[in-house]
Amino acid sequence: MILKEHCVRNYRNIEEASLSPGDRLTVICGKNGQGKTNLLESIWLLSGAKSFRGGKDGDLVRKGTPFAEILATAEGDTGEDMFRIAIGGAEADKKGRFAKINGVDFGRATNLAGHFYAIVFAPNHLSLVKGSPEERRKFLDAALCQLYPGYLGIYKRYLRALTQKNALLKDARRFPDVEYLLDSFDEELAAAGAEMIAHRKRYTEGLFEEAQRTYQSISSGSESCTFGYSPTAETAEELRTVIRERRPADLRAGFCTAGPHREDIEIRIGGEEARVFASQGQQRSAVLSLKLSEAQQIAATTGQQPVMLLDDVLSELDSARQDFLLSRIEGRQVFITSCEASPFDHVQGAVYRMEAGTLSKIK
Ligand SMILES: Nc1ncnc2c1ncn2[C@@H]1O[C@H](COP(=O)(O)OP(=O)(O)O)[C@@H](O)[C@H]1O
Ligand SMILES: [Mg+2]
């Protein structure tokens, strides 16, 4: 996957900016708060995913303007495609992001999944190790949405049933036929949930094996990091049984207490739980291993190398790990943001400066 041209209008603090990336490396440098991450984020949105910064779609539109636009040309294995994403405004009369490829309407931007592959690595991704199980499920679900465009539909089906069932559980006493209603939700949760689990299982097998190997190399073989996923159940039948057995507990709690929405990824370093025991550097290495493995899985599954978006991460890594990261991204197009341009003086590639939302080419 190669991003050939990228242009944004009224995107966050950027009125208008055009980027002609290098085939390999593109550096965007500038002081804090100038719009470097914003630009990287706009590239990430081509993947169809939500922003890695969280927040609402409306936040992406430059204050005081009606809508934002992202225009890009990217080359994949089927040739060049022109992407256009409109955010807010008359074209998107409902709130959200809407996409076109080569002028053809794709509806919601989530439908871009499978058309543009990217991996983003940002400092706040440390929360993958340190944060709550929800962060790790989000990571898994986002990766699956990108890789298997059908996953989002399954996930939404599950979420809809879950939301409805939770509403019912919260107010169960008001419904005389609650058991009957719960049965029908359980049916849907077991069917959609088992599909989610099957995807998560298949995906994590390859992902974790590669990530464990990568961690070994990062630590020069001196440490081991293990990643594990234990599904709630193996089949729809089993999942239905688990959900059914939980019903009394769910009724007491007022929400669904078991299922794919409560699963987690277990990360251990040297046998200890990484969230609690690992040092900052070890946690960072674990995230780096997962992200590099994610890129590897995309390449292996789709035959296309994802674009790598590295936000401010080099400064966070010691020089050995910087070298390791840079050696592992060879063969892919990489975008790096950095406060300083000097480390990139001697590298081949395009270098831009971002200043108060204005992008200028240095080299
Ligand atoms: N919707 C928006 N409209 C205008 N400015 C915005 C919007 N969203 C964010 N910004 C501004 O963008 C700037 C942050 O840009 P960012 O890309 O995070 O900087 P950095 O160069 O440090 O990565 C902040 O000054 C913020 O106020
Ligand atoms: Mg930034």
mmCIF file of C-alpha atoms in Angstrom, residues 32-351:
data_model
loop_
_atom_site.group_PDB
_atom_site.id
_atom_site.type_symbol
_atom_site.label_atom_id
_atom_site.label_comp_id
_atom_site.label_asym_id
_atom_site.label_seq_id
_atom_site.Cartn_x
_atom_site.Cartn_y
_atom_site.Cartn_z
ATOM 1 C CA ASN A 32 4.100 20.755 19.855
ATOM 2 C CA GLY A 33 0.530 21.622 19.025
ATOM 3 C CA GLN A 34 1.159 22.491 15.360
ATOM 4 C CA GLY A 35 -0.955 19.794 13.700
ATOM 5 C CA LYS A 36 1.442 16.898 13.069
ATOM 6 C CA THR A 37 -0.724 14.297 14.767
ATOM 7 C CA ASN A 38 -3.792 15.791 13.085
ATOM 8 C CA LEU A 39 -2.266 15.136 9.683
ATOM 9 C CA LEU A 40 -1.300 11.580 10.628
ATOM 10 C CA GLU A 41 -4.801 11.014 11.966
ATOM 11 C CA SER A 42 -6.280 12.117 8.625
ATOM 12 C CA ILE A 43 -4.197 9.434 6.867
ATOM 13 C CA TRP A 44 -5.364 6.841 9.408
ATOM 14 C CA LEU A 45 -9.010 7.650 8.633
ATOM 15 C CA LEU A 46 -8.493 6.304 5.086
ATOM 16 C CA SER A 47 -8.522 2.851 6.703
ATOM 17 C CA GLY A 48 -12.175 3.433 7.604
ATOM 18 C CA ALA A 49 -11.470 3.175 11.326
ATOM 19 C CA LYS A 50 -12.326 5.759 13.932
ATOM 20 C CA SER A 51 -9.711 8.231 15.058
ATOM 21 C CA PHE A 52 -7.018 6.759 17.298
ATOM 22 C CA ARG A 53 -7.427 9.900 19.423
ATOM 23 C CA GLY A 54 -11.000 9.109 20.436
ATOM 24 C CA GLY A 55 -13.619 11.831 20.392
ATOM 25 C CA LYS A 56 -16.461 12.553 18.022
ATOM 26 C CA ASP A 57 -16.357 12.923 14.261
ATOM 27 C CA GLY A 58 -17.476 16.545 14.680
ATOM 28 C CA ASP A 59 -14.190 17.299 16.474
ATOM 29 C CA LEU A 60 -12.370 16.615 13.212
ATOM 30 C CA VAL A 61 -13.946 19.596 11.466
ATOM 31 C CA ARG A 62 -12.011 22.845 11.764
ATOM 32 C CA LYS A 63 -13.779 25.147 14.196
ATOM 33 C CA GLY A 64 -15.893 27.738 12.434
ATOM 34 C CA THR A 65 -16.129 25.749 9.173
ATOM 35 C CA PRO A 66 -19.036 23.541 8.062
ATOM 36 C CA PHE A 67 -17.237 20.414 6.923
ATOM 37 C CA ALA A 68 -13.861 18.783 6.503
ATOM 38 C CA GLU A 69 -12.531 16.934 3.509
ATOM 39 C CA ILE A 70 -9.792 14.374 2.986
ATOM 40 C CA LEU A 71 -8.660 13.607 -0.564
ATOM 41 C CA ALA A 72 -6.072 10.960 -1.238
ATOM 42 C CA THR A 73 -4.625 8.800 -3.960
ATOM 43 C CA ALA A 74 -3.303 5.443 -2.895
ATOM 44 C CA GLU A 75 -1.837 2.536 -4.777
ATOM 45 C CA GLY A 76 -2.792 -0.970 -3.764
ATOM 46 C CA ASP A 77 -2.470 -4.297 -5.580
ATOM 47 C CA THR A 78 -5.303 -3.413 -7.953
ATOM 48 C CA GLY A 79 -3.828 -0.070 -9.003
ATOM 49 C CA GLU A 80 -4.465 3.498 -7.939
ATOM 50 C CA ASP A 81 -7.619 4.606 -6.187
ATOM 51 C CA MET A 82 -8.864 8.062 -5.325
ATOM 52 C CA PHE A 83 -10.349 8.366 -1.858
ATOM 53 C CA ARG A 84 -12.542 11.134 -0.616
ATOM 54 C CA ILE A 85 -13.907 11.446 2.905
ATOM 55 C CA ALA A 86 -16.333 14.202 3.868
ATOM 56 C CA ILE A 87 -16.911 14.892 7.535
ATOM 57 C CA GLY A 88 -19.959 16.877 8.636
ATOM 58 C CA GLY A 89 -21.659 19.461 6.471
ATOM 59 C CA ALA A 90 -24.436 19.280 3.901
ATOM 60 C CA GLU A 91 -23.066 16.225 2.113
ATOM 61 C CA ALA A 92 -23.078 14.329 5.344
ATOM 62 C CA ASP A 93 -26.479 15.532 6.424
ATOM 63 C CA LYS A 94 -26.373 12.983 9.178
ATOM 64 C CA LYS A 95 -23.403 13.338 11.494
ATOM 65 C CA GLY A 96 -20.371 11.297 10.603
ATOM 66 C CA ARG A 97 -17.822 10.496 7.949
ATOM 67 C CA PHE A 98 -18.840 9.614 4.410
ATOM 68 C CA ALA A 99 -16.617 8.170 1.725
ATOM 69 C CA LYS A 100 -16.185 7.856 -2.004
ATOM 70 C CA ILE A 101 -13.673 5.819 -3.931
ATOM 71 C CA ASN A 102 -13.042 6.901 -7.521
ATOM 72 C CA GLY A 103 -16.215 8.968 -7.350
ATOM 73 C CA VAL A 104 -18.371 6.010 -6.296
ATOM 74 C CA ASP A 105 -20.396 6.545 -3.166
ATOM 75 C CA PHE A 106 -19.374 4.183 -0.361
ATOM 76 C CA GLY A 107 -21.725 5.541 2.292
ATOM 77 C CA ARG A 108 -20.252 5.570 5.769
ATOM 78 C CA ALA A 109 -16.480 5.744 5.956
ATOM 79 C CA THR A 110 -16.389 2.446 7.881
ATOM 80 C CA ASN A 111 -17.031 0.841 4.477
ATOM 81 C CA LEU A 112 -13.491 1.818 3.494
ATOM 82 C CA ALA A 113 -12.233 -1.117 5.587
ATOM 83 C CA GLY A 114 -10.323 -3.424 3.287
ATOM 84 C CA HIS A 115 -9.458 -0.683 0.794
ATOM 85 C CA PHE A 116 -6.641 1.035 2.628
ATOM 86 C CA TYR A 117 -4.437 -0.707 5.181
ATOM 87 C CA ALA A 118 -2.621 1.166 7.912
ATOM 88 C CA ILE A 119 -1.114 0.641 11.338
ATOM 89 C CA VAL A 120 -0.798 3.457 13.796
ATOM 90 C CA PHE A 121 1.551 3.536 16.732
ATOM 91 C CA ALA A 122 1.155 6.466 19.125
ATOM 92 C CA PRO A 123 2.397 7.145 22.667
ATOM 93 C CA ASN A 124 -1.064 6.702 24.175
ATOM 94 C CA HIS A 125 -1.100 3.141 22.872
ATOM 95 C CA LEU A 126 0.743 2.205 26.043
ATOM 96 C CA SER A 127 -2.781 1.947 27.427
ATOM 97 C CA LEU A 128 -2.989 -1.308 25.482
ATOM 98 C CA VAL A 129 -0.938 -2.848 28.267
ATOM 99 C CA LYS A 130 -1.686 -0.505 31.153
ATOM 100 C CA GLY A 131 -5.337 0.216 30.499
ATOM 101 C CA SER A 132 -8.556 -1.649 31.141
ATOM 102 C CA PRO A 133 -9.654 -4.820 29.285
ATOM 103 C CA GLU A 134 -11.816 -2.544 27.149
ATOM 104 C CA GLU A 135 -8.687 -1.010 25.571
ATOM 105 C CA ARG A 136 -7.439 -4.445 24.564
ATOM 106 C CA ARG A 137 -10.823 -5.504 23.175
ATOM 107 C CA LYS A 138 -10.923 -2.268 21.172
ATOM 108 C CA PHE A 139 -7.519 -3.065 19.727
ATOM 109 C CA LEU A 140 -8.636 -6.546 18.751
ATOM 110 C CA ASP A 141 -11.954 -5.409 17.305
ATOM 111 C CA ALA A 142 -10.348 -2.566 15.329
ATOM 112 C CA ALA A 143 -7.749 -4.944 13.883
ATOM 113 C CA LEU A 144 -10.470 -7.426 12.925
ATOM 114 C CA CYS A 145 -12.650 -4.729 11.346
ATOM 115 C CA GLN A 146 -9.754 -3.712 9.139
ATOM 116 C CA LEU A 147 -8.845 -7.245 8.170
ATOM 117 C CA TYR A 148 -12.284 -8.838 7.845
ATOM 118 C CA PRO A 149 -14.813 -6.278 6.595
ATOM 119 C CA GLY A 150 -17.663 -8.603 7.702
ATOM 120 C CA TYR A 151 -16.582 -8.391 11.335
ATOM 121 C CA LEU A 152 -18.083 -4.955 11.918
ATOM 122 C CA GLY A 153 -21.542 -6.250 10.997
ATOM 123 C CA ILE A 154 -21.240 -9.167 13.425
ATOM 124 C CA TYR A 155 -19.953 -6.864 16.128
ATOM 125 C CA LYS A 156 -22.826 -4.421 15.616
ATOM 126 C CA ARG A 157 -25.357 -7.253 15.734
ATOM 127 C CA TYR A 158 -23.910 -8.410 19.027
ATOM 128 C CA LEU A 159 -23.798 -4.885 20.426
ATOM 129 C CA ARG A 160 -27.404 -4.184 19.496
ATOM 130 C CA ALA A 161 -28.643 -7.306 21.276
ATOM 131 C CA LEU A 162 -26.390 -6.540 24.235
ATOM 132 C CA THR A 163 -27.672 -2.969 24.579
ATOM 133 C CA GLN A 164 -31.282 -4.132 24.424
ATOM 134 C CA LYS A 165 -30.698 -6.938 26.879
ATOM 135 C CA ASN A 166 -28.913 -4.599 29.300
ATOM 136 C CA ALA A 167 -31.825 -2.172 29.165
ATOM 137 C CA LEU A 168 -34.148 -5.035 29.983
ATOM 138 C CA LEU A 169 -31.972 -6.344 32.829
ATOM 139 C CA LYS A 170 -31.753 -2.910 34.370
ATOM 140 C CA ASP A 171 -35.511 -2.701 34.625
ATOM 141 C CA ALA A 172 -36.408 -6.402 34.770
ATOM 142 C CA ARG A 173 -39.116 -6.124 37.391
ATOM 143 C CA ARG A 174 -41.241 -3.964 35.115
ATOM 144 C CA PHE A 175 -41.531 -6.773 32.562
ATOM 145 C CA PRO A 176 -43.694 -9.749 33.555
ATOM 146 C CA ASP A 177 -42.484 -11.813 30.586
ATOM 147 C CA VAL A 178 -38.828 -10.972 31.198
ATOM 148 C CA GLU A 179 -37.577 -14.576 30.971
ATOM 149 C CA TYR A 180 -39.150 -15.016 27.577
ATOM 150 C CA LEU A 181 -37.697 -11.741 26.280
ATOM 151 C CA LEU A 182 -34.261 -12.615 27.654
ATOM 152 C CA ASP A 183 -34.372 -15.960 25.834
ATOM 153 C CA SER A 184 -34.657 -14.251 22.478
ATOM 154 C CA PHE A 185 -31.762 -11.881 23.217
ATOM 155 C CA ASP A 186 -29.642 -14.795 24.432
ATOM 156 C CA GLU A 187 -30.230 -16.554 21.138
ATOM 157 C CA GLU A 188 -28.909 -13.555 19.198
ATOM 158 C CA LEU A 189 -26.013 -12.968 21.608
ATOM 159 C CA ALA A 190 -24.917 -16.596 21.358
ATOM 160 C CA ALA A 191 -25.077 -16.604 17.542
ATOM 161 C CA ALA A 192 -23.286 -13.275 16.958
ATOM 162 C CA GLY A 193 -20.989 -13.766 19.952
ATOM 163 C CA ALA A 194 -19.771 -17.155 18.721
ATOM 164 C CA GLU A 195 -18.878 -15.594 15.370
ATOM 165 C CA MET A 196 -16.934 -12.848 17.134
ATOM 166 C CA ILE A 197 -15.093 -15.429 19.188
ATOM 167 C CA ALA A 198 -14.223 -17.520 16.133
ATOM 168 C CA HIS A 199 -12.686 -14.463 14.459
ATOM 169 C CA ARG A 200 -10.843 -13.413 17.611
ATOM 170 C CA LYS A 201 -9.466 -16.930 18.121
ATOM 171 C CA ARG A 202 -8.240 -17.390 14.597
ATOM 172 C CA TYR A 203 -6.712 -13.934 14.465
ATOM 173 C CA THR A 204 -4.978 -13.977 17.851
ATOM 174 C CA GLU A 205 -3.314 -17.336 17.177
ATOM 175 C CA GLY A 206 -1.100 -15.882 14.450
ATOM 176 C CA LEU A 207 -0.894 -12.426 16.000
ATOM 177 C CA PHE A 208 0.370 -13.603 19.372
ATOM 178 C CA GLU A 209 2.844 -16.109 18.036
ATOM 179 C CA GLU A 210 4.499 -13.440 15.901
ATOM 180 C CA ALA A 211 4.305 -10.810 18.685
ATOM 181 C CA GLN A 212 6.027 -13.175 21.129
ATOM 182 C CA ARG A 213 8.814 -13.778 18.620
ATOM 183 C CA THR A 214 9.156 -10.034 18.042
ATOM 184 C CA TYR A 215 9.389 -9.327 21.752
ATOM 185 C CA GLN A 216 12.180 -11.881 22.047
ATOM 186 C CA SER A 217 14.141 -10.070 19.346
ATOM 187 C CA ILE A 218 13.532 -6.631 20.886
ATOM 188 C CA SER A 219 14.923 -7.822 24.184
ATOM 189 C CA SER A 220 17.745 -9.703 22.431
ATOM 190 C CA GLY A 221 16.368 -12.964 23.722
ATOM 191 C CA SER A 222 16.749 -12.013 27.377
ATOM 192 C CA GLU A 223 13.030 -11.712 28.167
ATOM 193 C CA SER A 224 9.870 -13.432 27.174
ATOM 194 C CA CYS A 225 6.460 -11.918 26.780
ATOM 195 C CA THR A 226 3.352 -14.025 26.345
ATOM 196 C CA PHE A 227 -0.018 -12.978 25.034
ATOM 197 C CA GLY A 228 -3.121 -15.052 25.645
ATOM 198 C CA TYR A 229 -6.767 -15.008 24.723
ATOM 199 C CA SER A 230 -9.251 -17.271 26.504
ATOM 200 C CA PRO A 231 -12.648 -17.167 24.833
ATOM 201 C CA THR A 232 -15.815 -17.256 26.937
ATOM 202 C CA ALA A 233 -16.859 -20.420 25.079
ATOM 203 C CA GLU A 234 -15.904 -22.352 21.969
ATOM 204 C CA THR A 235 -19.201 -22.721 20.150
ATOM 205 C CA ALA A 236 -22.568 -20.948 19.931
ATOM 206 C CA GLU A 237 -24.073 -23.846 21.864
ATOM 207 C CA GLU A 238 -21.537 -23.474 24.684
ATOM 208 C CA LEU A 239 -21.858 -19.708 24.696
ATOM 209 C CA ARG A 240 -25.630 -19.981 25.017
ATOM 210 C CA THR A 241 -25.150 -22.264 28.018
ATOM 211 C CA VAL A 242 -22.707 -19.847 29.671
ATOM 212 C CA ILE A 243 -25.033 -16.892 29.087
ATOM 213 C CA ARG A 244 -28.022 -18.890 30.330
ATOM 214 C CA GLU A 245 -26.210 -19.946 33.510
ATOM 215 C CA ARG A 246 -25.347 -16.346 34.214
ATOM 216 C CA ARG A 247 -28.935 -15.183 34.105
ATOM 217 C CA PRO A 248 -29.542 -15.031 37.869
ATOM 218 C CA ALA A 249 -26.270 -13.101 38.321
ATOM 219 C CA ASP A 250 -27.150 -10.815 35.408
ATOM 220 C CA LEU A 251 -30.556 -10.089 36.893
ATOM 221 C CA ARG A 252 -28.930 -9.198 40.198
ATOM 222 C CA ALA A 253 -26.224 -7.069 38.557
ATOM 223 C CA GLY A 254 -28.609 -5.410 36.109
ATOM 224 C CA PHE A 255 -26.368 -6.057 33.098
ATOM 225 C CA CYS A 256 -24.826 -8.916 31.078
ATOM 226 C CA THR A 257 -21.840 -10.179 33.005
ATOM 227 C CA ALA A 258 -20.416 -12.700 30.526
ATOM 228 C CA GLY A 259 -19.617 -12.850 26.834
ATOM 229 C CA PRO A 260 -17.225 -11.442 24.234
ATOM 230 C CA HIS A 261 -17.852 -7.932 25.578
ATOM 231 C CA ARG A 262 -16.098 -8.928 28.810
ATOM 232 C CA GLU A 263 -13.113 -10.783 27.345
ATOM 233 C CA ASP A 264 -9.524 -9.714 27.697
ATOM 234 C CA ILE A 265 -6.045 -10.316 26.336
ATOM 235 C CA GLU A 266 -3.606 -11.504 28.951
ATOM 236 C CA ILE A 267 -0.111 -10.065 28.646
ATOM 237 C CA ARG A 268 2.679 -11.487 30.765
ATOM 238 C CA ILE A 269 6.346 -10.585 30.859
ATOM 239 C CA GLY A 270 8.662 -13.062 32.544
ATOM 240 C CA GLY A 271 5.536 -14.823 33.788
ATOM 241 C CA GLU A 272 4.170 -11.736 35.604
ATOM 242 C CA GLU A 273 1.142 -9.719 34.659
ATOM 243 C CA ALA A 274 2.521 -6.893 32.496
ATOM 244 C CA ARG A 275 -0.123 -4.347 33.470
ATOM 245 C CA VAL A 276 0.998 -4.428 37.083
ATOM 246 C CA PHE A 277 4.592 -5.598 37.115
ATOM 247 C CA ALA A 278 6.271 -4.538 33.874
ATOM 248 C CA SER A 279 8.433 -1.438 33.585
ATOM 249 C CA GLN A 280 7.483 1.374 31.227
ATOM 250 C CA GLY A 281 10.098 0.173 28.737
ATOM 251 C CA GLN A 282 8.820 -3.395 28.857
ATOM 252 C CA GLN A 283 5.244 -2.249 28.369
ATOM 253 C CA ARG A 284 6.300 -0.148 25.407
ATOM 254 C CA SER A 285 8.099 -3.129 23.891
ATOM 255 C CA ALA A 286 5.011 -5.288 24.339
ATOM 256 C CA VAL A 287 2.877 -2.742 22.470
ATOM 257 C CA LEU A 288 5.509 -2.390 19.777
ATOM 258 C CA SER A 289 5.568 -6.186 19.346
ATOM 259 C CA LEU A 290 1.796 -6.321 19.011
ATOM 260 C CA LYS A 291 1.710 -3.485 16.488
ATOM 261 C CA LEU A 292 4.478 -4.949 14.340
ATOM 262 C CA SER A 293 2.742 -8.295 14.450
ATOM 263 C CA GLU A 294 -0.517 -6.636 13.438
ATOM 264 C CA ALA A 295 1.249 -5.231 10.372
ATOM 265 C CA GLN A 296 2.617 -8.684 9.630
ATOM 266 C CA GLN A 297 -0.858 -10.237 9.864
ATOM 267 C CA ILE A 298 -2.256 -7.680 7.417
ATOM 268 C CA ALA A 299 0.531 -8.418 4.954
ATOM 269 C CA ALA A 300 0.082 -12.181 5.349
ATOM 270 C CA THR A 301 -3.712 -12.086 5.030
ATOM 271 C CA THR A 302 -4.163 -9.469 2.316
ATOM 272 C CA GLY A 303 -0.836 -9.625 0.468
ATOM 273 C CA GLN A 304 -0.538 -5.863 0.994
ATOM 274 C CA GLN A 305 1.870 -4.048 3.279
ATOM 275 C CA PRO A 306 0.074 -1.577 5.523
ATOM 276 C CA VAL A 307 1.202 2.025 5.700
ATOM 277 C CA MET A 308 2.913 2.616 9.075
ATOM 278 C CA LEU A 309 1.997 5.741 11.002
ATOM 279 C CA LEU A 310 4.388 6.424 13.867
ATOM 280 C CA ASP A 311 3.318 9.328 16.007
ATOM 281 C CA ASP A 312 6.068 10.743 18.212
ATOM 282 C CA VAL A 313 7.239 7.283 19.100
ATOM 283 C CA LEU A 314 10.891 7.399 18.160
ATOM 284 C CA SER A 315 11.669 9.930 20.894
ATOM 285 C CA GLU A 316 10.070 7.529 23.363
ATOM 286 C CA LEU A 317 12.339 4.621 22.471
ATOM 287 C CA ASP A 318 15.988 4.155 23.323
ATOM 288 C CA SER A 319 18.358 4.032 20.369
ATOM 289 C CA ALA A 320 18.546 0.216 20.239
ATOM 290 C CA ARG A 321 14.767 -0.003 20.045
ATOM 291 C CA GLN A 322 14.613 2.827 17.502
ATOM 292 C CA ASP A 323 17.011 0.863 15.309
ATOM 293 C CA PHE A 324 14.959 -2.266 15.819
ATOM 294 C CA LEU A 325 11.731 -0.527 14.855
ATOM 295 C CA LEU A 326 13.264 1.083 11.786
ATOM 296 C CA SER A 327 14.741 -2.245 10.687
ATOM 297 C CA ARG A 328 11.328 -3.924 10.992
ATOM 298 C CA ILE A 329 9.425 -1.401 8.911
ATOM 299 C CA GLU A 330 11.534 -1.833 5.821
ATOM 300 C CA GLY A 331 9.481 -2.656 2.782
ATOM 301 C CA ARG A 332 6.611 -0.498 4.007
ATOM 302 C CA GLN A 333 5.740 3.137 3.555
ATOM 303 C CA VAL A 334 6.279 4.948 6.827
ATOM 304 C CA PHE A 335 5.120 8.292 8.198
ATOM 305 C CA ILE A 336 6.889 9.631 11.246
ATOM 306 C CA THR A 337 6.107 12.727 13.268
ATOM 307 C CA SER A 338 8.864 14.231 15.319
ATOM 308 C CA CYS A 339 9.691 17.447 17.135
ATOM 309 C CA GLU A 340 13.090 17.547 15.523
ATOM 310 C CA ALA A 341 14.098 17.179 11.896
ATOM 311 C CA SER A 342 17.817 16.690 12.546
ATOM 312 C CA PRO A 343 17.727 12.901 13.134
ATOM 313 C CA PHE A 344 16.368 12.599 9.610
ATOM 314 C CA ASP A 345 18.949 14.858 7.917
ATOM 315 C CA HIS A 346 20.679 11.917 6.308
ATOM 316 C CA VAL A 347 17.787 9.630 5.536
ATOM 317 C CA GLN A 348 16.190 9.283 2.152
ATOM 318 C CA GLY A 349 12.635 10.482 2.029
ATOM 319 C CA ALA A 350 10.329 13.456 2.131
ATOM 320 C CA VAL A 351 10.574 15.869 5.051
#
